[in-house]
mmCIF file of N, CA and C in Angstrom:
data_model
loop_
_atom_site.group_PDB
_atom_site.id
_atom_site.type_symbol
_atom_site.label_atom_id
_atom_site.label_comp_id
_atom_site.label_asym_id
_atom_site.label_seq_id
_atom_site.Cartn_x
_atom_site.Cartn_y
_atom_site.Cartn_z
ATOM 1 N N MET C 1374 133.204 67.188 136.160
ATOM 2 C CA MET C 1374 132.397 67.279 134.966
ATOM 3 C C MET C 1374 133.040 66.551 133.779
ATOM 4 N N TRP C 1375 134.381 66.550 133.743
ATOM 5 C CA TRP C 1375 135.078 65.868 132.653
ATOM 6 C C TRP C 1375 134.745 64.377 132.677
ATOM 7 N N MET C 1376 134.818 63.777 133.847
ATOM 8 C CA MET C 1376 134.517 62.348 133.966
ATOM 9 C C MET C 1376 133.035 62.086 133.685
ATOM 10 N N PHE C 1377 132.159 62.970 134.113
ATOM 11 C CA PHE C 1377 130.738 62.810 133.834
ATOM 12 C C PHE C 1377 130.518 62.797 132.325
ATOM 13 N N SER C 1378 131.160 63.708 131.615
ATOM 14 C CA SER C 1378 131.060 63.740 130.162
ATOM 15 C C SER C 1378 131.526 62.424 129.569
ATOM 16 N N PHE C 1379 132.662 61.950 130.017
ATOM 17 C CA PHE C 1379 133.206 60.691 129.501
ATOM 18 C C PHE C 1379 132.247 59.532 129.772
ATOM 19 N N TYR C 1380 131.804 59.404 131.016
ATOM 20 C CA TYR C 1380 130.898 58.298 131.376
ATOM 21 C C TYR C 1380 129.560 58.384 130.649
ATOM 22 N N CYS C 1381 129.182 59.563 130.237
ATOM 23 C CA CYS C 1381 127.910 59.767 129.518
ATOM 24 C C CYS C 1381 128.124 59.779 128.013
ATOM 25 N N CYS C 1382 129.017 58.917 127.552
ATOM 26 C CA CYS C 1382 129.242 58.721 126.108
ATOM 27 C C CYS C 1382 129.794 59.962 125.429
ATOM 28 N N GLY C 1383 130.561 60.776 126.147
ATOM 29 C CA GLY C 1383 131.125 61.977 125.554
ATOM 30 C C GLY C 1383 130.146 63.125 125.469
ATOM 31 N N MET C 1384 129.218 63.180 126.400
ATOM 32 C CA MET C 1384 128.190 64.225 126.397
ATOM 33 C C MET C 1384 128.807 65.618 126.446
ATOM 34 N N ASN C 1385 128.282 66.529 125.645
ATOM 35 C CA ASN C 1385 128.762 67.898 125.567
ATOM 36 C C ASN C 1385 128.449 68.647 126.866
ATOM 37 N N MET C 1386 129.349 69.539 127.262
ATOM 38 C CA MET C 1386 129.158 70.314 128.494
ATOM 39 C C MET C 1386 127.861 71.129 128.469
ATOM 40 N N ALA C 1387 127.541 71.702 127.323
ATOM 41 C CA ALA C 1387 126.299 72.490 127.220
ATOM 42 C C ALA C 1387 125.092 71.630 127.574
ATOM 43 N N ASP C 1388 125.114 70.373 127.150
ATOM 44 C CA ASP C 1388 123.994 69.465 127.431
ATOM 45 C C ASP C 1388 124.008 69.036 128.897
ATOM 46 N N ILE C 1389 125.192 68.830 129.472
ATOM 47 C CA ILE C 1389 125.296 68.467 130.888
ATOM 48 C C ILE C 1389 124.712 69.572 131.758
ATOM 49 N N PHE C 1390 125.099 70.809 131.463
ATOM 50 C CA PHE C 1390 124.662 71.928 132.287
ATOM 51 C C PHE C 1390 123.146 72.123 132.241
ATOM 52 N N LEU C 1391 122.507 71.684 131.161
ATOM 53 C CA LEU C 1391 121.054 71.844 131.013
ATOM 54 C C LEU C 1391 120.235 70.676 131.568
ATOM 55 N N LEU C 1392 120.899 69.616 132.003
ATOM 56 C CA LEU C 1392 120.167 68.468 132.540
ATOM 57 C C LEU C 1392 119.355 68.868 133.774
ATOM 58 N N LYS C 1393 118.129 68.394 133.802
ATOM 59 C CA LYS C 1393 117.269 68.583 134.968
ATOM 60 C C LYS C 1393 116.845 67.225 135.483
ATOM 61 N N TYR C 1394 116.387 67.195 136.739
ATOM 62 C CA TYR C 1394 115.977 65.926 137.327
ATOM 63 C C TYR C 1394 114.817 65.293 136.576
ATOM 64 N N LYS C 1395 114.018 66.092 135.890
ATOM 65 C CA LYS C 1395 112.917 65.530 135.109
ATOM 66 C C LYS C 1395 113.419 64.729 133.916
ATOM 67 N N ASN C 1396 114.706 64.894 133.545
ATOM 68 C CA ASN C 1396 115.287 64.105 132.462
ATOM 69 C C ASN C 1396 115.562 62.661 132.885
ATOM 70 N N ILE C 1397 115.555 62.406 134.205
ATOM 71 C CA ILE C 1397 115.837 61.063 134.705
ATOM 72 C C ILE C 1397 114.548 60.265 134.810
ATOM 73 N N LYS C 1398 114.571 59.084 134.201
ATOM 74 C CA LYS C 1398 113.443 58.147 134.279
ATOM 75 C C LYS C 1398 114.038 56.779 134.609
ATOM 76 N N GLY C 1399 113.935 56.396 135.869
ATOM 77 C CA GLY C 1399 114.507 55.114 136.295
ATOM 78 C C GLY C 1399 116.015 55.140 136.201
ATOM 79 N N ASN C 1400 116.577 54.190 135.444
ATOM 80 C CA ASN C 1400 118.019 54.091 135.301
ATOM 81 C C ASN C 1400 118.549 54.767 134.045
ATOM 82 N N LEU C 1401 117.751 55.647 133.449
ATOM 83 C CA LEU C 1401 118.147 56.349 132.234
ATOM 84 C C LEU C 1401 117.883 57.839 132.389
ATOM 85 N N PHE C 1402 118.643 58.623 131.645
ATOM 86 C CA PHE C 1402 118.219 59.990 131.447
ATOM 87 C C PHE C 1402 118.239 60.261 129.948
ATOM 88 N N THR C 1403 117.374 61.152 129.537
ATOM 89 C CA THR C 1403 117.278 61.503 128.126
ATOM 90 C C THR C 1403 117.505 62.998 127.973
ATOM 91 N N TYR C 1404 118.017 63.360 126.816
ATOM 92 C CA TYR C 1404 118.215 64.771 126.509
ATOM 93 C C TYR C 1404 118.280 64.930 125.003
ATOM 94 N N TYR C 1405 118.182 66.173 124.567
ATOM 95 C CA TYR C 1405 118.339 66.531 123.169
ATOM 96 C C TYR C 1405 119.606 67.365 123.039
ATOM 97 N N ARG C 1406 120.421 67.095 122.044
ATOM 98 C CA ARG C 1406 121.644 67.872 121.831
ATOM 99 C C ARG C 1406 121.296 69.331 121.578
ATOM 100 N N GLN C 1407 121.885 70.220 122.342
ATOM 101 C CA GLN C 1407 121.648 71.644 122.153
ATOM 102 C C GLN C 1407 122.276 72.150 120.857
ATOM 103 N N LYS C 1408 123.396 71.554 120.485
ATOM 104 C CA LYS C 1408 124.082 72.001 119.278
ATOM 105 C C LYS C 1408 123.218 71.793 118.039
ATOM 106 N N THR C 1409 122.428 70.716 118.020
ATOM 107 C CA THR C 1409 121.605 70.420 116.861
ATOM 108 C C THR C 1409 120.125 70.689 117.104
ATOM 109 N N HIS C 1410 119.795 71.227 118.284
ATOM 110 C CA HIS C 1410 118.403 71.507 118.625
ATOM 111 C C HIS C 1410 117.816 72.479 117.602
ATOM 112 N N GLY C 1411 116.721 72.104 117.038
ATOM 113 C CA GLY C 1411 116.036 72.956 116.081
ATOM 114 C C GLY C 1411 116.538 72.806 114.646
ATOM 115 N N SER C 1412 117.598 71.997 114.452
ATOM 116 C CA SER C 1412 118.121 71.857 113.097
ATOM 117 C C SER C 1412 117.462 70.706 112.350
ATOM 118 N N SER C 1413 116.722 69.892 113.045
ATOM 119 C CA SER C 1413 116.065 68.744 112.418
ATOM 120 C C SER C 1413 114.619 68.669 112.915
ATOM 121 N N LYS C 1414 113.720 68.383 112.006
ATOM 122 C CA LYS C 1414 112.306 68.300 112.398
ATOM 123 C C LYS C 1414 112.034 67.103 113.306
ATOM 124 N N SER C 1415 112.802 66.050 113.123
ATOM 125 C CA SER C 1415 112.528 64.827 113.902
ATOM 126 C C SER C 1415 113.746 64.413 114.715
ATOM 127 N N GLN C 1416 114.270 65.329 115.505
ATOM 128 C CA GLN C 1416 115.422 65.027 116.337
ATOM 129 C C GLN C 1416 115.023 64.039 117.417
ATOM 130 N N LEU C 1417 115.766 62.954 117.515
ATOM 131 C CA LEU C 1417 115.473 61.924 118.506
ATOM 132 C C LEU C 1417 116.205 62.217 119.809
ATOM 133 N N PRO C 1418 115.587 61.862 120.925
ATOM 134 C CA PRO C 1418 116.286 62.073 122.200
ATOM 135 C C PRO C 1418 117.456 61.099 122.325
ATOM 136 N N ILE C 1419 118.456 61.508 123.050
ATOM 137 C CA ILE C 1419 119.589 60.648 123.353
ATOM 138 C C ILE C 1419 119.345 60.076 124.736
ATOM 139 N N GLU C 1420 119.517 58.771 124.881
ATOM 140 C CA GLU C 1420 119.326 58.109 126.167
ATOM 141 C C GLU C 1420 120.669 57.664 126.701
ATOM 142 N N VAL C 1421 120.895 57.877 127.988
ATOM 143 C CA VAL C 1421 122.126 57.463 128.646
ATOM 144 C C VAL C 1421 121.739 56.627 129.855
ATOM 145 N N TYR C 1422 122.306 55.423 129.922
ATOM 146 C CA TYR C 1422 122.096 54.553 131.076
ATOM 147 C C TYR C 1422 122.901 55.099 132.242
ATOM 148 N N ILE C 1423 122.287 55.220 133.401
ATOM 149 C CA ILE C 1423 122.965 55.760 134.577
ATOM 150 C C ILE C 1423 123.746 54.635 135.245
ATOM 151 N N THR C 1424 125.039 54.607 134.961
ATOM 152 C CA THR C 1424 125.932 53.602 135.542
ATOM 153 C C THR C 1424 126.301 54.030 136.964
ATOM 154 N N GLU C 1425 127.002 53.155 137.674
ATOM 155 C CA GLU C 1425 127.421 53.500 139.034
ATOM 156 C C GLU C 1425 128.289 54.754 139.078
ATOM 157 N N PRO C 1426 129.276 54.900 138.167
ATOM 158 C CA PRO C 1426 130.065 56.143 138.218
ATOM 159 C C PRO C 1426 129.234 57.404 137.964
ATOM 160 N N ILE C 1427 128.280 57.329 137.047
ATOM 161 C CA ILE C 1427 127.411 58.489 136.778
ATOM 162 C C ILE C 1427 126.577 58.805 138.013
ATOM 163 N N ALA C 1428 125.995 57.783 138.614
ATOM 164 C CA ALA C 1428 125.176 57.984 139.819
ATOM 165 C C ALA C 1428 126.023 58.564 140.952
ATOM 166 N N ALA C 1429 127.261 58.102 141.091
ATOM 167 C CA ALA C 1429 128.136 58.606 142.155
ATOM 168 C C ALA C 1429 128.462 60.084 141.948
ATOM 169 N N ILE C 1430 128.684 60.494 140.709
ATOM 170 C CA ILE C 1430 128.970 61.903 140.428
ATOM 171 C C ILE C 1430 127.749 62.763 140.728
ATOM 172 N N ILE C 1431 126.574 62.296 140.319
ATOM 173 C CA ILE C 1431 125.350 63.050 140.603
ATOM 174 C C ILE C 1431 125.149 63.152 142.114
ATOM 175 N N LYS C 1432 125.380 62.045 142.824
ATOM 176 C CA LYS C 1432 125.186 62.051 144.277
ATOM 177 C C LYS C 1432 126.144 63.039 144.961
ATOM 178 N N LYS C 1433 127.413 63.038 144.515
ATOM 179 C CA LYS C 1433 128.399 63.898 145.162
ATOM 180 C C LYS C 1433 128.277 65.363 144.740
ATOM 181 N N TRP C 1434 128.104 65.625 143.451
ATOM 182 C CA TRP C 1434 128.191 66.980 142.931
ATOM 183 C C TRP C 1434 126.830 67.568 142.497
ATOM 184 N N GLY C 1435 125.809 66.726 142.466
ATOM 185 C CA GLY C 1435 124.519 67.195 141.984
ATOM 186 C C GLY C 1435 123.763 68.034 142.987
ATOM 187 N N ASN C 1436 122.760 68.740 142.491
ATOM 188 C CA ASN C 1436 121.858 69.541 143.300
ATOM 189 C C ASN C 1436 121.170 68.629 144.304
ATOM 190 N N LYS C 1437 121.245 68.968 145.576
ATOM 191 C CA LYS C 1437 120.636 68.125 146.615
ATOM 192 C C LYS C 1437 119.111 68.223 146.582
ATOM 193 N N GLU C 1438 118.597 69.334 146.077
ATOM 194 C CA GLU C 1438 117.141 69.500 145.926
ATOM 195 C C GLU C 1438 116.756 68.903 144.581
ATOM 196 N N LYS C 1439 116.090 67.764 144.620
ATOM 197 C CA LYS C 1439 115.845 66.979 143.401
ATOM 198 C C LYS C 1439 114.463 67.175 142.797
ATOM 199 N N SER C 1440 113.907 68.359 142.922
ATOM 200 C CA SER C 1440 112.630 68.647 142.273
ATOM 201 C C SER C 1440 112.809 68.500 140.767
ATOM 202 N N PRO C 1441 111.776 68.008 140.057
ATOM 203 C CA PRO C 1441 111.906 67.753 138.621
ATOM 204 C C PRO C 1441 112.441 68.915 137.792
ATOM 205 N N ASN C 1442 112.087 70.138 138.121
ATOM 206 C CA ASN C 1442 112.524 71.282 137.323
ATOM 207 C C ASN C 1442 113.874 71.849 137.734
ATOM 208 N N ASN C 1443 114.502 71.258 138.743
ATOM 209 C CA ASN C 1443 115.818 71.720 139.159
ATOM 210 C C ASN C 1443 116.896 71.135 138.263
ATOM 211 N N TYR C 1444 117.901 71.956 137.966
ATOM 212 C CA TYR C 1444 119.052 71.467 137.232
ATOM 213 C C TYR C 1444 119.778 70.439 138.095
ATOM 214 N N ILE C 1445 120.295 69.391 137.470
ATOM 215 C CA ILE C 1445 121.039 68.380 138.218
ATOM 216 C C ILE C 1445 122.308 69.000 138.792
ATOM 217 N N PHE C 1446 123.004 69.777 137.987
ATOM 218 C CA PHE C 1446 124.199 70.485 138.463
ATOM 219 C C PHE C 1446 123.858 71.965 138.552
ATOM 220 N N THR C 1447 124.301 72.598 139.609
ATOM 221 C CA THR C 1447 123.884 73.977 139.888
ATOM 222 C C THR C 1447 124.759 75.001 139.160
ATOM 223 N N ILE C 1448 124.887 74.821 137.865
ATOM 224 C CA ILE C 1448 125.632 75.767 137.028
ATOM 225 C C ILE C 1448 124.706 76.932 136.662
ATOM 226 N N TYR C 1449 123.498 76.590 136.256
ATOM 227 C CA TYR C 1449 122.524 77.594 135.826
ATOM 228 C C TYR C 1449 121.447 77.764 136.883
ATOM 229 N N GLU C 1450 120.800 78.927 136.802
ATOM 230 C CA GLU C 1450 119.608 79.204 137.614
ATOM 231 C C GLU C 1450 118.490 79.561 136.647
ATOM 232 N N ASP C 1451 117.266 79.271 137.017
ATOM 233 C CA ASP C 1451 116.121 79.562 136.147
ATOM 234 C C ASP C 1451 116.005 81.044 135.796
ATOM 235 N N SER C 1452 116.498 81.900 136.666
ATOM 236 C CA SER C 1452 116.371 83.340 136.442
ATOM 237 C C SER C 1452 117.408 83.893 135.447
ATOM 238 N N MET C 1453 118.347 83.087 134.999
ATOM 239 C CA MET C 1453 119.406 83.562 134.111
ATOM 240 C C MET C 1453 118.898 83.784 132.695
ATOM 241 N N THR C 1454 119.427 84.823 132.064
ATOM 242 C CA THR C 1454 119.117 85.079 130.649
ATOM 243 C C THR C 1454 119.987 84.149 129.798
ATOM 244 N N ALA C 1455 119.669 84.068 128.520
ATOM 245 C CA ALA C 1455 120.460 83.248 127.597
ATOM 246 C C ALA C 1455 121.907 83.730 127.568
ATOM 247 N N GLU C 1456 122.114 85.034 127.591
ATOM 248 C CA GLU C 1456 123.479 85.584 127.585
ATOM 249 C C GLU C 1456 124.232 85.219 128.859
ATOM 250 N N GLU C 1457 123.558 85.304 130.007
ATOM 251 C CA GLU C 1457 124.185 84.927 131.272
ATOM 252 C C GLU C 1457 124.547 83.445 131.283
ATOM 253 N N MET C 1458 123.672 82.615 130.724
ATOM 254 C CA MET C 1458 123.950 81.184 130.648
ATOM 255 C C MET C 1458 125.153 80.925 129.737
ATOM 256 N N PHE C 1459 125.208 81.628 128.619
ATOM 257 C CA PHE C 1459 126.322 81.480 127.692
ATOM 258 C C PHE C 1459 127.638 81.844 128.371
ATOM 259 N N GLN C 1460 127.666 82.979 129.059
ATOM 260 C CA GLN C 1460 128.886 83.412 129.741
ATOM 261 C C GLN C 1460 129.291 82.442 130.849
ATOM 262 N N LYS C 1461 128.321 81.958 131.602
ATOM 263 C CA LYS C 1461 128.593 81.011 132.678
ATOM 264 C C LYS C 1461 129.169 79.724 132.114
ATOM 265 N N LYS C 1462 128.568 79.210 131.027
ATOM 266 C CA LYS C 1462 129.067 78.002 130.380
ATOM 267 C C LYS C 1462 130.502 78.200 129.914
ATOM 268 N N LYS C 1463 130.758 79.324 129.272
ATOM 269 C CA LYS C 1463 132.100 79.613 128.760
ATOM 270 C C LYS C 1463 133.118 79.640 129.898
ATOM 271 N N ASN C 1464 132.768 80.285 131.010
ATOM 272 C CA ASN C 1464 133.686 80.379 132.152
ATOM 273 C C ASN C 1464 133.924 79.024 132.813
ATOM 274 N N ILE C 1465 132.874 78.244 132.982
ATOM 275 C CA ILE C 1465 133.022 76.920 133.623
ATOM 276 C C ILE C 1465 133.840 75.994 132.728
ATOM 277 N N VAL C 1466 133.556 75.999 131.444
ATOM 278 C CA VAL C 1466 134.316 75.143 130.512
ATOM 279 C C VAL C 1466 135.787 75.556 130.515
ATOM 280 N N ARG C 1467 136.062 76.850 130.533
ATOM 281 C CA ARG C 1467 137.452 77.334 130.589
ATOM 282 C C ARG C 1467 138.130 76.833 131.867
ATOM 283 N N MET C 1468 137.419 76.882 132.998
ATOM 284 C CA MET C 1468 137.968 76.420 134.263
ATOM 285 C C MET C 1468 138.252 74.911 134.205
ATOM 286 N N ILE C 1469 137.308 74.131 133.693
ATOM 287 C CA ILE C 1469 137.493 72.679 133.567
ATOM 288 C C ILE C 1469 138.682 72.383 132.660
ATOM 289 N N ASN C 1470 138.743 73.066 131.522
ATOM 290 C CA ASN C 1470 139.843 72.844 130.584
ATOM 291 C C ASN C 1470 141.195 73.144 131.230
ATOM 292 N N GLY C 1471 141.291 74.225 131.974
ATOM 293 C CA GLY C 1471 142.539 74.572 132.646
ATOM 294 C C GLY C 1471 142.943 73.522 133.657
ATOM 295 N N TYR C 1472 141.971 73.082 134.439
ATOM 296 C CA TYR C 1472 142.277 72.103 135.486
ATOM 297 C C TYR C 1472 142.652 70.752 134.881
ATOM 298 N N ILE C 1473 141.890 70.273 133.912
ATOM 299 C CA ILE C 1473 142.160 68.943 133.354
ATOM 300 C C ILE C 1473 143.489 68.936 132.594
ATOM 301 N N ASP C 1474 143.821 70.044 131.947
ATOM 302 C CA ASP C 1474 145.115 70.141 131.260
ATOM 303 C C ASP C 1474 146.251 70.141 132.278
ATOM 304 N N TRP C 1475 146.102 70.894 133.359
ATOM 305 C CA TRP C 1475 147.099 70.918 134.440
ATOM 306 C C TRP C 1475 147.290 69.517 135.008
ATOM 307 N N LEU C 1476 146.190 68.835 135.272
ATOM 308 C CA LEU C 1476 146.252 67.498 135.833
ATOM 309 C C LEU C 1476 146.959 66.534 134.879
ATOM 310 N N GLY C 1477 146.625 66.622 133.608
ATOM 311 C CA GLY C 1477 147.280 65.761 132.614
ATOM 312 C C GLY C 1477 148.774 65.978 132.571
ATOM 313 N N ARG C 1478 149.204 67.235 132.603
ATOM 314 C CA ARG C 1478 150.638 67.534 132.571
ATOM 315 C C ARG C 1478 151.320 67.036 133.845
ATOM 316 N N LYS C 1479 150.615 67.137 134.953
ATOM 317 C CA LYS C 1479 151.163 66.691 136.249
ATOM 318 C C LYS C 1479 151.457 65.186 136.226
ATOM 319 N N ILE C 1480 150.648 64.419 135.489
ATOM 320 C CA ILE C 1480 150.868 62.971 135.448
ATOM 321 C C ILE C 1480 151.623 62.537 134.179
ATOM 322 N N GLY C 1481 152.134 63.518 133.432
ATOM 323 C CA GLY C 1481 153.015 63.203 132.306
ATOM 324 C C GLY C 1481 152.380 63.123 130.934
ATOM 325 N N ILE C 1482 151.137 63.574 130.797
ATOM 326 C CA ILE C 1482 150.494 63.578 129.479
ATOM 327 C C ILE C 1482 150.906 64.855 128.758
ATOM 328 N N LYS C 1483 151.551 64.686 127.613
ATOM 329 C CA LYS C 1483 152.067 65.859 126.884
ATOM 330 C C LYS C 1483 150.995 66.554 126.052
ATOM 331 N N GLU C 1484 150.010 65.804 125.548
ATOM 332 C CA GLU C 1484 148.955 66.412 124.748
ATOM 333 C C GLU C 1484 148.069 67.278 125.625
ATOM 334 N N ARG C 1485 147.536 68.329 125.027
ATOM 335 C CA ARG C 1485 146.625 69.209 125.777
ATOM 336 C C ARG C 1485 145.297 68.472 125.998
ATOM 337 N N LEU C 1486 144.810 68.548 127.210
ATOM 338 C CA LEU C 1486 143.522 67.943 127.546
ATOM 339 C C LEU C 1486 142.491 69.032 127.743
ATOM 340 N N ASN C 1487 141.262 68.745 127.344
ATOM 341 C CA ASN C 1487 140.160 69.683 127.534
ATOM 342 C C ASN C 1487 138.849 68.903 127.490
ATOM 343 N N THR C 1488 137.751 69.603 127.523
ATOM 344 C CA THR C 1488 136.449 68.914 127.554
ATOM 345 C C THR C 1488 136.219 68.108 126.276
ATOM 346 N N SER C 1489 136.783 68.528 125.182
ATOM 347 C CA SER C 1489 136.617 67.760 123.936
ATOM 348 C C SER C 1489 137.315 66.412 124.002
ATOM 349 N N THR C 1490 138.385 66.318 124.788
ATOM 350 C CA THR C 1490 139.076 65.025 124.864
ATOM 351 C C THR C 1490 138.203 63.986 125.571
ATOM 352 N N ALA C 1491 137.318 64.409 126.452
ATOM 353 C CA ALA C 1491 136.388 63.452 127.076
ATOM 354 C C ALA C 1491 135.473 62.868 126.010
ATOM 355 N N ARG C 1492 134.992 63.732 125.140
ATOM 356 C CA ARG C 1492 134.104 63.293 124.057
ATOM 357 C C ARG C 1492 134.843 62.380 123.086
ATOM 358 N N HIS C 1493 136.021 62.805 122.676
ATOM 359 C CA HIS C 1493 136.769 62.039 121.682
ATOM 360 C C HIS C 1493 137.349 60.756 122.253
ATOM 361 N N SER C 1494 137.748 60.773 123.536
ATOM 362 C CA SER C 1494 138.258 59.557 124.174
ATOM 363 C C SER C 1494 137.184 58.493 124.226
ATOM 364 N N TYR C 1495 135.981 58.892 124.598
ATOM 365 C CA TYR C 1495 134.893 57.925 124.650
ATOM 366 C C TYR C 1495 134.649 57.347 123.247
ATOM 367 N N ALA C 1496 134.608 58.189 122.251
ATOM 368 C CA ALA C 1496 134.353 57.733 120.881
ATOM 369 C C ALA C 1496 135.457 56.794 120.395
ATOM 370 N N THR C 1497 136.706 57.099 120.723
ATOM 371 C CA THR C 1497 137.824 56.246 120.321
ATOM 372 C C THR C 1497 137.744 54.882 120.998
ATOM 373 N N ILE C 1498 137.448 54.886 122.282
ATOM 374 C CA ILE C 1498 137.334 53.608 123.008
ATOM 375 C C ILE C 1498 136.193 52.790 122.442
ATOM 376 N N LEU C 1499 135.074 53.418 122.180
ATOM 377 C CA LEU C 1499 133.927 52.714 121.603
ATOM 378 C C LEU C 1499 134.285 52.131 120.249
ATOM 379 N N LYS C 1500 134.925 52.927 119.421
ATOM 380 C CA LYS C 1500 135.328 52.461 118.091
ATOM 381 C C LYS C 1500 136.268 51.268 118.204
ATOM 382 N N ASN C 1501 137.265 51.358 119.091
ATOM 383 C CA ASN C 1501 138.212 50.248 119.260
ATOM 384 C C ASN C 1501 137.540 49.006 119.818
ATOM 385 N N CYS C 1502 136.606 49.171 120.734
ATOM 386 C CA CYS C 1502 135.874 48.021 121.275
ATOM 387 C C CYS C 1502 135.053 47.345 120.183
ATOM 388 N N LEU C 1503 134.416 48.145 119.327
ATOM 389 C CA LEU C 1503 133.634 47.578 118.242
ATOM 390 C C LEU C 1503 134.522 46.834 117.259
ATOM 391 N N LEU C 1504 135.726 47.362 117.021
ATOM 392 C CA LEU C 1504 136.649 46.690 116.113
ATOM 393 C C LEU C 1504 137.060 45.325 116.657
ATOM 394 N N TYR C 1505 137.248 45.241 117.977
ATOM 395 C CA TYR C 1505 137.704 44.001 118.568
ATOM 396 C C TYR C 1505 136.581 43.024 118.888
ATOM 397 N N THR C 1506 135.344 43.519 118.963
ATOM 398 C CA THR C 1506 134.251 42.619 119.317
ATOM 399 C C THR C 1506 133.345 42.284 118.138
ATOM 400 N N SER C 1507 133.544 42.952 117.008
ATOM 401 C CA SER C 1507 132.723 42.650 115.838
ATOM 402 C C SER C 1507 133.168 41.324 115.229
ATOM 403 N N PRO C 1508 132.224 40.499 114.819
ATOM 404 C CA PRO C 1508 132.600 39.238 114.167
ATOM 405 C C PRO C 1508 133.374 39.529 112.890
ATOM 406 N N SER C 1509 134.364 38.726 112.645
ATOM 407 C CA SER C 1509 135.144 38.892 111.415
ATOM 408 C C SER C 1509 135.274 37.533 110.749
ATOM 409 N N PRO C 1510 135.679 37.511 109.468
ATOM 410 C CA PRO C 1510 135.837 36.221 108.776
ATOM 411 C C PRO C 1510 136.793 35.278 109.496
ATOM 412 N N ARG C 1511 137.811 35.812 110.168
ATOM 413 C CA ARG C 1511 138.749 34.935 110.864
ATOM 414 C C ARG C 1511 138.100 34.232 112.050
ATOM 415 N N ASP C 1512 136.952 34.799 112.528
ATOM 416 C CA ASP C 1512 136.212 34.183 113.618
ATOM 417 C C ASP C 1512 135.137 33.235 113.122
ATOM 418 N N GLY C 1513 135.094 33.039 111.820
ATOM 419 C CA GLY C 1513 134.081 32.171 111.248
ATOM 420 C C GLY C 1513 132.802 32.885 110.863
ATOM 421 N N ALA C 1514 132.803 34.220 110.918
ATOM 422 C CA ALA C 1514 131.603 34.987 110.564
ATOM 423 C C ALA C 1514 131.460 35.029 109.046
ATOM 424 N N THR C 1515 130.249 34.979 108.598
ATOM 425 C CA THR C 1515 129.959 35.125 107.167
ATOM 426 C C THR C 1515 129.036 36.299 106.963
ATOM 427 N N SER C 1516 129.078 36.886 105.759
ATOM 428 C CA SER C 1516 128.190 38.023 105.516
ATOM 429 C C SER C 1516 126.828 37.603 105.096
#
């Protein structure tokens, strides 16, 4: 799930767990941020291009029953209450955080790793790529 979050532009775990097959249209999936859901009258959907790594994760770890209303990942069930979903999310995120932190320490990373680092790592890489690929005056760019 950590890598899925990273490959999906730092997608939040709450949003990953809520993805359903009906969110997939061709080579894209769309979703609305749960954190900001209902906070804006005109919230726009977020679109994510399904790259090979994303498709491979869905193929390996996703729900094999691909009916449109099925969750892509079998974290939640339709019969769960909001409280049950909250507790399940909290437990799964805690498990992911423990494992990814353990793995990081095993390979010599001293900083604590967790699901937020997937989000922030993607944002940092994107920011650095934009800094290096944006035209600048030294490249002959003019405003």
